[in-house]
Coordinates of C-alpha atoms and ligand atoms in Angstrom, one line a residue:
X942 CA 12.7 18.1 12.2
X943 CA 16.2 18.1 11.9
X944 CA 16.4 15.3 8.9
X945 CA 20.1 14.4 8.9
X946 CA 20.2 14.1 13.0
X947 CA 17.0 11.8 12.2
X948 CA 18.9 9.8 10.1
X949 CA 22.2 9.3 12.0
X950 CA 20.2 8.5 14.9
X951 CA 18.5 6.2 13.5
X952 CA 21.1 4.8 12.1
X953 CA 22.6 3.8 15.7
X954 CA 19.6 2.5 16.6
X955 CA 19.2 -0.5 13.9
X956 CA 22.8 -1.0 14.9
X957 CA 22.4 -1.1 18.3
X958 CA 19.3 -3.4 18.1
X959 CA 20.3 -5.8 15.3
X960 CA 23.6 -6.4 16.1
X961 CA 25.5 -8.6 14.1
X962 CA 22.6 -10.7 13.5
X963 CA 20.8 -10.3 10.2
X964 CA 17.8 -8.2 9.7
X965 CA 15.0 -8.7 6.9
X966 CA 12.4 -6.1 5.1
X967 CA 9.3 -6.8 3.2
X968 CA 9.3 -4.0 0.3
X969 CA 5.6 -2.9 -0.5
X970 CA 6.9 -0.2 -3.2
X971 CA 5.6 2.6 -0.6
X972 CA 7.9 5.4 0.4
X973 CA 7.8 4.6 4.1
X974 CA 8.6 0.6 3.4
X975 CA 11.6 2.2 0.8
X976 CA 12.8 4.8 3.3
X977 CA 13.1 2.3 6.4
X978 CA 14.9 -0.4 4.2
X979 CA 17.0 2.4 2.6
X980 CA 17.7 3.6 6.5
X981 CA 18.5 -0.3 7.5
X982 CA 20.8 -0.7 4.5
X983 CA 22.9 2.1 5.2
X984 CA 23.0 0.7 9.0
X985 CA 24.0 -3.0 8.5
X986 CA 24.4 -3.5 4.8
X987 CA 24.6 -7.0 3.6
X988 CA 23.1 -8.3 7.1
X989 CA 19.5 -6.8 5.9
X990 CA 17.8 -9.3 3.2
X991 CA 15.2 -7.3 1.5
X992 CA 12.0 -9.3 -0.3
X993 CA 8.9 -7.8 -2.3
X994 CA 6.0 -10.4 -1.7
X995 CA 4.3 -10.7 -4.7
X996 CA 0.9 -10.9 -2.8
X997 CA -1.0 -10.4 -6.2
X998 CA -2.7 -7.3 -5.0
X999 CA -0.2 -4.3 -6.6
X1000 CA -0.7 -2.4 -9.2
X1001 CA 0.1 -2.6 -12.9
X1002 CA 4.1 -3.5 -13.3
X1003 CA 5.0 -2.8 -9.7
X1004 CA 7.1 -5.8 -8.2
X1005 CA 9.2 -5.1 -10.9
X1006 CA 9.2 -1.7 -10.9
X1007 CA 10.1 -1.5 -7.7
X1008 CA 12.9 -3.5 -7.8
X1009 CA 14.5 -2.2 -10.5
X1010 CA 14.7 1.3 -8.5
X1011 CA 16.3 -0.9 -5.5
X1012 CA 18.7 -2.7 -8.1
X1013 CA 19.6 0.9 -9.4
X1014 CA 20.4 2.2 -5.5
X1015 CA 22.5 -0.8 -5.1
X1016 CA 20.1 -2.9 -3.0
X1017 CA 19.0 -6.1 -4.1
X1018 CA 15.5 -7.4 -4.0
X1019 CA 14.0 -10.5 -4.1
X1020 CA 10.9 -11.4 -5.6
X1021 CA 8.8 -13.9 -3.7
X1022 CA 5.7 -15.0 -5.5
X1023 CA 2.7 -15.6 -2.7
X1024 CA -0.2 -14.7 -5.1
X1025 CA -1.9 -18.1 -4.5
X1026 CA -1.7 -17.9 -0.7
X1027 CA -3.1 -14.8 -0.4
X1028 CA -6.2 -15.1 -3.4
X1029 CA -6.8 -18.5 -0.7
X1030 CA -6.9 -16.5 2.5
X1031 CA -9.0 -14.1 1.0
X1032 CA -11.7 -16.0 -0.6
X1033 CA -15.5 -15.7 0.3
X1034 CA -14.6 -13.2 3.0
X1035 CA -16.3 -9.9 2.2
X1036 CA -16.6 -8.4 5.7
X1037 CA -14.0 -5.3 5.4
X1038 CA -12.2 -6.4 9.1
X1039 CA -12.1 -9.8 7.9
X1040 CA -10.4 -9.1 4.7
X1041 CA -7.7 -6.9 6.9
X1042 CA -7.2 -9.2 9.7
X1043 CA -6.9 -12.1 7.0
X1044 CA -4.5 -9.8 4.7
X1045 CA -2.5 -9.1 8.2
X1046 CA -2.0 -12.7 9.3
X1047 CA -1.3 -14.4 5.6
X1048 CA 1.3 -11.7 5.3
X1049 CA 3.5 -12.5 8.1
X1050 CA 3.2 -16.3 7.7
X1051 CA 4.4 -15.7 4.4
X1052 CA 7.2 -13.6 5.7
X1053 CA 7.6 -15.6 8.9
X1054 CA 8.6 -18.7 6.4
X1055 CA 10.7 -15.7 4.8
X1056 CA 12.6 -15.0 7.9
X1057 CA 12.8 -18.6 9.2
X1058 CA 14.8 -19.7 5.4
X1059 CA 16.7 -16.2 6.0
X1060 CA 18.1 -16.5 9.5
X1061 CA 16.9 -13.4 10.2
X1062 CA 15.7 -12.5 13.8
X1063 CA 14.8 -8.5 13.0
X1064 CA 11.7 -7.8 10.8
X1065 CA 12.3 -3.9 9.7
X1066 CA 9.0 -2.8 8.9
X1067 CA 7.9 1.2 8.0
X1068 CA 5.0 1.5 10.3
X1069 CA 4.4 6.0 10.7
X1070 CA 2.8 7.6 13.3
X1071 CA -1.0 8.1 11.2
X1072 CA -0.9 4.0 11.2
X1073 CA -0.4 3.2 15.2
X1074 CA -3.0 6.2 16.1
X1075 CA -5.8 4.8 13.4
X1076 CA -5.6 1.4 14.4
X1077 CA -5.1 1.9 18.4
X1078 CA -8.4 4.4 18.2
X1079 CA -10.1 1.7 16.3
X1080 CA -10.7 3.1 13.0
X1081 CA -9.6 0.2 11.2
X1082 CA -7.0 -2.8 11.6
X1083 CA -3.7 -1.9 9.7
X1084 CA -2.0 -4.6 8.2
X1085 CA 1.4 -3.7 9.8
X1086 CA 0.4 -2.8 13.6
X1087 CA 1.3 -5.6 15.5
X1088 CA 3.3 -5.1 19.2
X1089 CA 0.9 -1.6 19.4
X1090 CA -2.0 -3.7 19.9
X1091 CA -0.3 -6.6 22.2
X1092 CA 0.5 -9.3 19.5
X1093 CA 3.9 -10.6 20.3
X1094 CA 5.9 -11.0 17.2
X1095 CA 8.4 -13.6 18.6
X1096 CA 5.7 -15.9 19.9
X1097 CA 4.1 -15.6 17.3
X1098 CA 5.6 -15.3 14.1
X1099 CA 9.2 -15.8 15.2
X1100 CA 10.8 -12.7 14.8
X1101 CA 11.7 -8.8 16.7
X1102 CA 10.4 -6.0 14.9
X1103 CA 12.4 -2.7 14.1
X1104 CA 10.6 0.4 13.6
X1105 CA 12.4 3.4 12.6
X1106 CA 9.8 5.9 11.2
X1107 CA 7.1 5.5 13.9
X1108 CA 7.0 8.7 15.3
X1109 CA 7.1 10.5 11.6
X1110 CA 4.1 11.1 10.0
X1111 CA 3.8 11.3 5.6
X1112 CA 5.5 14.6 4.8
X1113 CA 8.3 14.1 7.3
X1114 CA 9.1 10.4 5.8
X1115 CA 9.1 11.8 2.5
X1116 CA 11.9 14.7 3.4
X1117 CA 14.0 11.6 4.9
X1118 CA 13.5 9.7 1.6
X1119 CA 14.8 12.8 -0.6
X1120 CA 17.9 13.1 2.1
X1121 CA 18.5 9.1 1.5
X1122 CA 18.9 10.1 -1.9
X1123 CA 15.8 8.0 -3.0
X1124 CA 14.5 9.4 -6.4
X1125 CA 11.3 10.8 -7.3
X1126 CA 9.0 8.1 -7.6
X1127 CA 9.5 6.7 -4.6
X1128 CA 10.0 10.2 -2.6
X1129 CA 7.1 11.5 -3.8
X1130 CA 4.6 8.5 -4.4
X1131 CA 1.4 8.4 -3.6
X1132 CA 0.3 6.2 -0.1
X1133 CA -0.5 2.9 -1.1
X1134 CA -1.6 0.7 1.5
X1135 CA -0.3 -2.3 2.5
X1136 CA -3.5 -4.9 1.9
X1137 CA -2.7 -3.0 -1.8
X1138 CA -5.5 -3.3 -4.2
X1139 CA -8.1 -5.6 -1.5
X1140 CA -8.9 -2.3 0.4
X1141 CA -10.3 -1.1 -3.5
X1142 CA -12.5 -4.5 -4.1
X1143 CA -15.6 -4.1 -1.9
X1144 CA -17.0 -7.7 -1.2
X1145 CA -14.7 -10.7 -2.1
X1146 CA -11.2 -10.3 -3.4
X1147 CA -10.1 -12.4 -6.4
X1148 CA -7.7 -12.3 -9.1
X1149 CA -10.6 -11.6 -11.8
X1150 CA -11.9 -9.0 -9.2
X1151 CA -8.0 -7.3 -8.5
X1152 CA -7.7 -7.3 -12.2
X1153 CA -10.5 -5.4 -13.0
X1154 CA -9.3 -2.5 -10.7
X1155 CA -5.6 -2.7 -11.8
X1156 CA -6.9 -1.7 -14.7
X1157 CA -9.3 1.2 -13.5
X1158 CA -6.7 2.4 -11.1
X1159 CA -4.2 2.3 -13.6
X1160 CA -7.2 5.0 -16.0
X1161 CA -7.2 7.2 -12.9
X1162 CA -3.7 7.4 -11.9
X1163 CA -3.1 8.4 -15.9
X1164 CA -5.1 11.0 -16.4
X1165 CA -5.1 12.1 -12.8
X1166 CA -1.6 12.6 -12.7
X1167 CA -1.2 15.8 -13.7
X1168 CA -3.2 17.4 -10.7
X1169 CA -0.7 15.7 -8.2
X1170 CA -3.4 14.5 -5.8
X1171 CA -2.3 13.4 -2.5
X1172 CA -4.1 9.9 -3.2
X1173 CA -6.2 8.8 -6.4
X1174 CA -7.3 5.6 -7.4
X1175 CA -10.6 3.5 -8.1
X1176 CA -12.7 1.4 -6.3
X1177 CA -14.9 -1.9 -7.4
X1178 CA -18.4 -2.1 -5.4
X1179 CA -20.4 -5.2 -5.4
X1180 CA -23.2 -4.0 -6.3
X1181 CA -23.9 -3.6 -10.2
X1182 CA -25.9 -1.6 -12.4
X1183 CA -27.6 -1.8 -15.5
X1184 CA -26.2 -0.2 -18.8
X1185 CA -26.9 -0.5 -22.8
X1186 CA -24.3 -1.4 -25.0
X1187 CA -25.4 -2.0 -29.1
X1188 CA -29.0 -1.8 -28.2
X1189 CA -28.8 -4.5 -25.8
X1190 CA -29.4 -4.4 -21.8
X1191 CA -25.9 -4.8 -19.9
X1192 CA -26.3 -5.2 -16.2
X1193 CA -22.5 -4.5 -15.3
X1194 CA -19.8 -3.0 -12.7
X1195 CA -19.8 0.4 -10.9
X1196 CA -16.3 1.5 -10.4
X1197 CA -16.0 4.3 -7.9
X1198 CA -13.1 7.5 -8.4
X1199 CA -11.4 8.2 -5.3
X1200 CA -9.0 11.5 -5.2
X1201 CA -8.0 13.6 -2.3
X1202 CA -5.7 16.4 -0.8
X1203 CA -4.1 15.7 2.6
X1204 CA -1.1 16.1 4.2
X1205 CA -1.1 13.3 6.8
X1206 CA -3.9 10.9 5.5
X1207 CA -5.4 11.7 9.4
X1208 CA -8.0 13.9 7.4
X1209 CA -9.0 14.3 3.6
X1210 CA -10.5 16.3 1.0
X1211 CA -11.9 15.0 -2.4
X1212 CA -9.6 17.0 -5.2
X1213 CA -11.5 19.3 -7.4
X1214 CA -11.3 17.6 -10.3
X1215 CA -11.9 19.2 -13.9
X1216 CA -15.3 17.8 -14.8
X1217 CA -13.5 17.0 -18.5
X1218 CA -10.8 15.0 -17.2
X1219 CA -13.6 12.8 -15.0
X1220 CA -15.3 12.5 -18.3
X1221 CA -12.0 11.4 -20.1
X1222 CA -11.7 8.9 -17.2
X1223 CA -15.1 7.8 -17.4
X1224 CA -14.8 6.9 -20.9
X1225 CA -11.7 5.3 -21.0
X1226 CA -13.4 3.0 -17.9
X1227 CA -16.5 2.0 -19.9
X1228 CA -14.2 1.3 -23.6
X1229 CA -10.8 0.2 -22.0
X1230 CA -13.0 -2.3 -19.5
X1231 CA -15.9 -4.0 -21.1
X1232 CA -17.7 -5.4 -17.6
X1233 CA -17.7 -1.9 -16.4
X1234 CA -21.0 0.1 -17.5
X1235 CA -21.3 3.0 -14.8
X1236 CA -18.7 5.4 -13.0
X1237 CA -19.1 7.5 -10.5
X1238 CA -17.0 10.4 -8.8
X1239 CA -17.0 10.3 -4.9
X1240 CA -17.1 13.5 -3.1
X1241 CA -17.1 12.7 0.8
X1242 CA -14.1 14.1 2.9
X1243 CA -12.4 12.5 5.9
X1244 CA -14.3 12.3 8.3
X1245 CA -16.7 11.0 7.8
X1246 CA -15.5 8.6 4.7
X1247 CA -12.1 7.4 5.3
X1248 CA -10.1 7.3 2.0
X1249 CA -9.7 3.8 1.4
X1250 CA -12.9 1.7 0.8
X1251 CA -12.6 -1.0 3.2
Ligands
XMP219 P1 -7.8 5.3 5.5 O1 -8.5 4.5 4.5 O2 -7.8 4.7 6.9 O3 -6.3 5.4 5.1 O4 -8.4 6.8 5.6 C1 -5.4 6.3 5.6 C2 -4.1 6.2 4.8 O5 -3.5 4.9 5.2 C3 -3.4 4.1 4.0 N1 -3.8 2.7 4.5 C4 -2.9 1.8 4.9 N2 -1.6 1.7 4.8 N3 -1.6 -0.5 5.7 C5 -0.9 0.6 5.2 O6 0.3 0.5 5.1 C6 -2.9 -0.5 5.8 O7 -3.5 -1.5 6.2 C7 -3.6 0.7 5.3 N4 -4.9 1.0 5.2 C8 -5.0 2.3 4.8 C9 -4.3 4.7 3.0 O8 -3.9 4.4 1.7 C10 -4.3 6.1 3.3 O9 -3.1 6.7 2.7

């Protein structure tokens, strides 16, 4: 791929379609929903309002994180705090499709109020390539595929959507990131999915729930770090287990470690992790966490697992 042509093109494109109208973006902190806001930026400038909706489900410090990158590039960000709408329209559902399609329409009510307050009639939005095939073959709902499975965005939530990267898949966003001149963290980040931290809570989502597996996730990502998986993280299951703690009988959680090499997220390995760094992680878990009393390492590739839990 020619990366610069990419860009320029691209860059006629949002022009062409948005006009002089004004454009918005919903920020997730991902390096394809950085790259196309970056990309719309540089098209129309001040006529693209950017938001981060606080749905609750990120991970440790990352609505401000985020935006303090964005504030650094020059591009402002707005925080919108939602965390109340979403903990609603996710409680008592524990069927994984439910939790997505829920996840999917809260979101853009949220931002459809967004766009309506804006102005804006464009909704630029970072959908790749991997995201249209999974959802289309039926693999599981993605939050942010919409027109691709015949929901009309104006009808329904009021607004056009522009799609820049939809043809690219991982690696290729990330090489248009490092052109935009996006650092590091954001060029090299690892995927995190829309629905965020609910596709890592098997059963119901709620804040008590998210917070336990900030907290895992945030164990993983620390001492996982240094292998540079393509994904890590940890998962909450429903079920729990029994475990001793002073003598005493604990029945407690079962947190899951998920970490795999891919290059396009289509298909997965689990990383081959040093058995003392899952112990390190596994301890950390069971001190750092008190609920938590059992820890596993998950092994399965994809296919047949896929690599988020839900
Ligand atoms: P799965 O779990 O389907 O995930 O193997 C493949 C890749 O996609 C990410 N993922 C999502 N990204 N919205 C997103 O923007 C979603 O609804 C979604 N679900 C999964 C996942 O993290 C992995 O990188």
């Amino acid at each position: 791929m020619d990366v610069s042509k990419f860009i320029q093109e691209k860059f006629e494109e949002i022009k062409m379609a948005v006009e002089s109208e004004k454009a918005i973006s919903a920020l997730s902190g991902g390096v394809d929903s950085a790259t196309c806001t970056v990309l719309a930026h540089r098209a129309i400038g001040d006529n693209l309002k950017v938001i981060f909706i606080d749905d609750g489900l990120m991970r440790e410090d990352e609505p401000q994180e985020v935006s303090k990158i964005f504030t650094d590039i020059g591009i402002k960000v707005d925080i919108v705090n939602a965390q109340e709408k979403f903990f609603n329209a996710l409680k008592r559902k524990t069927d994984p499709e439910e939790k997505r399609k829920a996840f999917r329409d809260i979101f853009y009510t949220v931002f459809g109020e967004e766009v309506l307050k804006s102005g804006a009639r464009f909704l630029v939005q970072g959908t790749i390539a991997a995201d249209v095939i999974e959802t289309k073959g039926g693999v599981k709902t993605q939050h942010n595929i919409l027109e691709q499975i015949g929901i009309d965005t104006e009808k329904g939530y009021g607004f056009k959507l522009v799609e820049p990267l939809k043809d690219l898949f991982k690696p290729e966003v990330r090489e248009v990131a490092r052109e935009l001149g996006l650092p590091e963290s954001i060029h090299q980040r690892m995927p995190f999915p829309g629905p965020g931290l609910a596709t890592r809570v098997v059963g119901e989502v709620t804040p008590e729930r998210v917070s336990l597996v900030r907290k895992a996730t945030q164990i993983v990502e620390e001492e996982i770090a240094h292998l540079k998986p393509f994904q890590a993280f940890a998962v909450l299951l429903c079920d729990k287990g029994t475990g001793v703690e002073k003598g005493q009988r604990k029945f407690g959680h079962i947190i899951i470690i998920r970490s795999v090499e891919s290059k396009d997220a289509m298909t997965a390995e689990p990383t081959k992790i040093p058995w003392e760094v899952l112990m390190q992680i596994s301890k950390r878990m069971t001190t750092e966490i008190p609920d938590v009393v059992r820890v596993a390492y998950e092994i399965t590739p994809k296919p047949p697992a896929t690599i988020e839990y839900i």
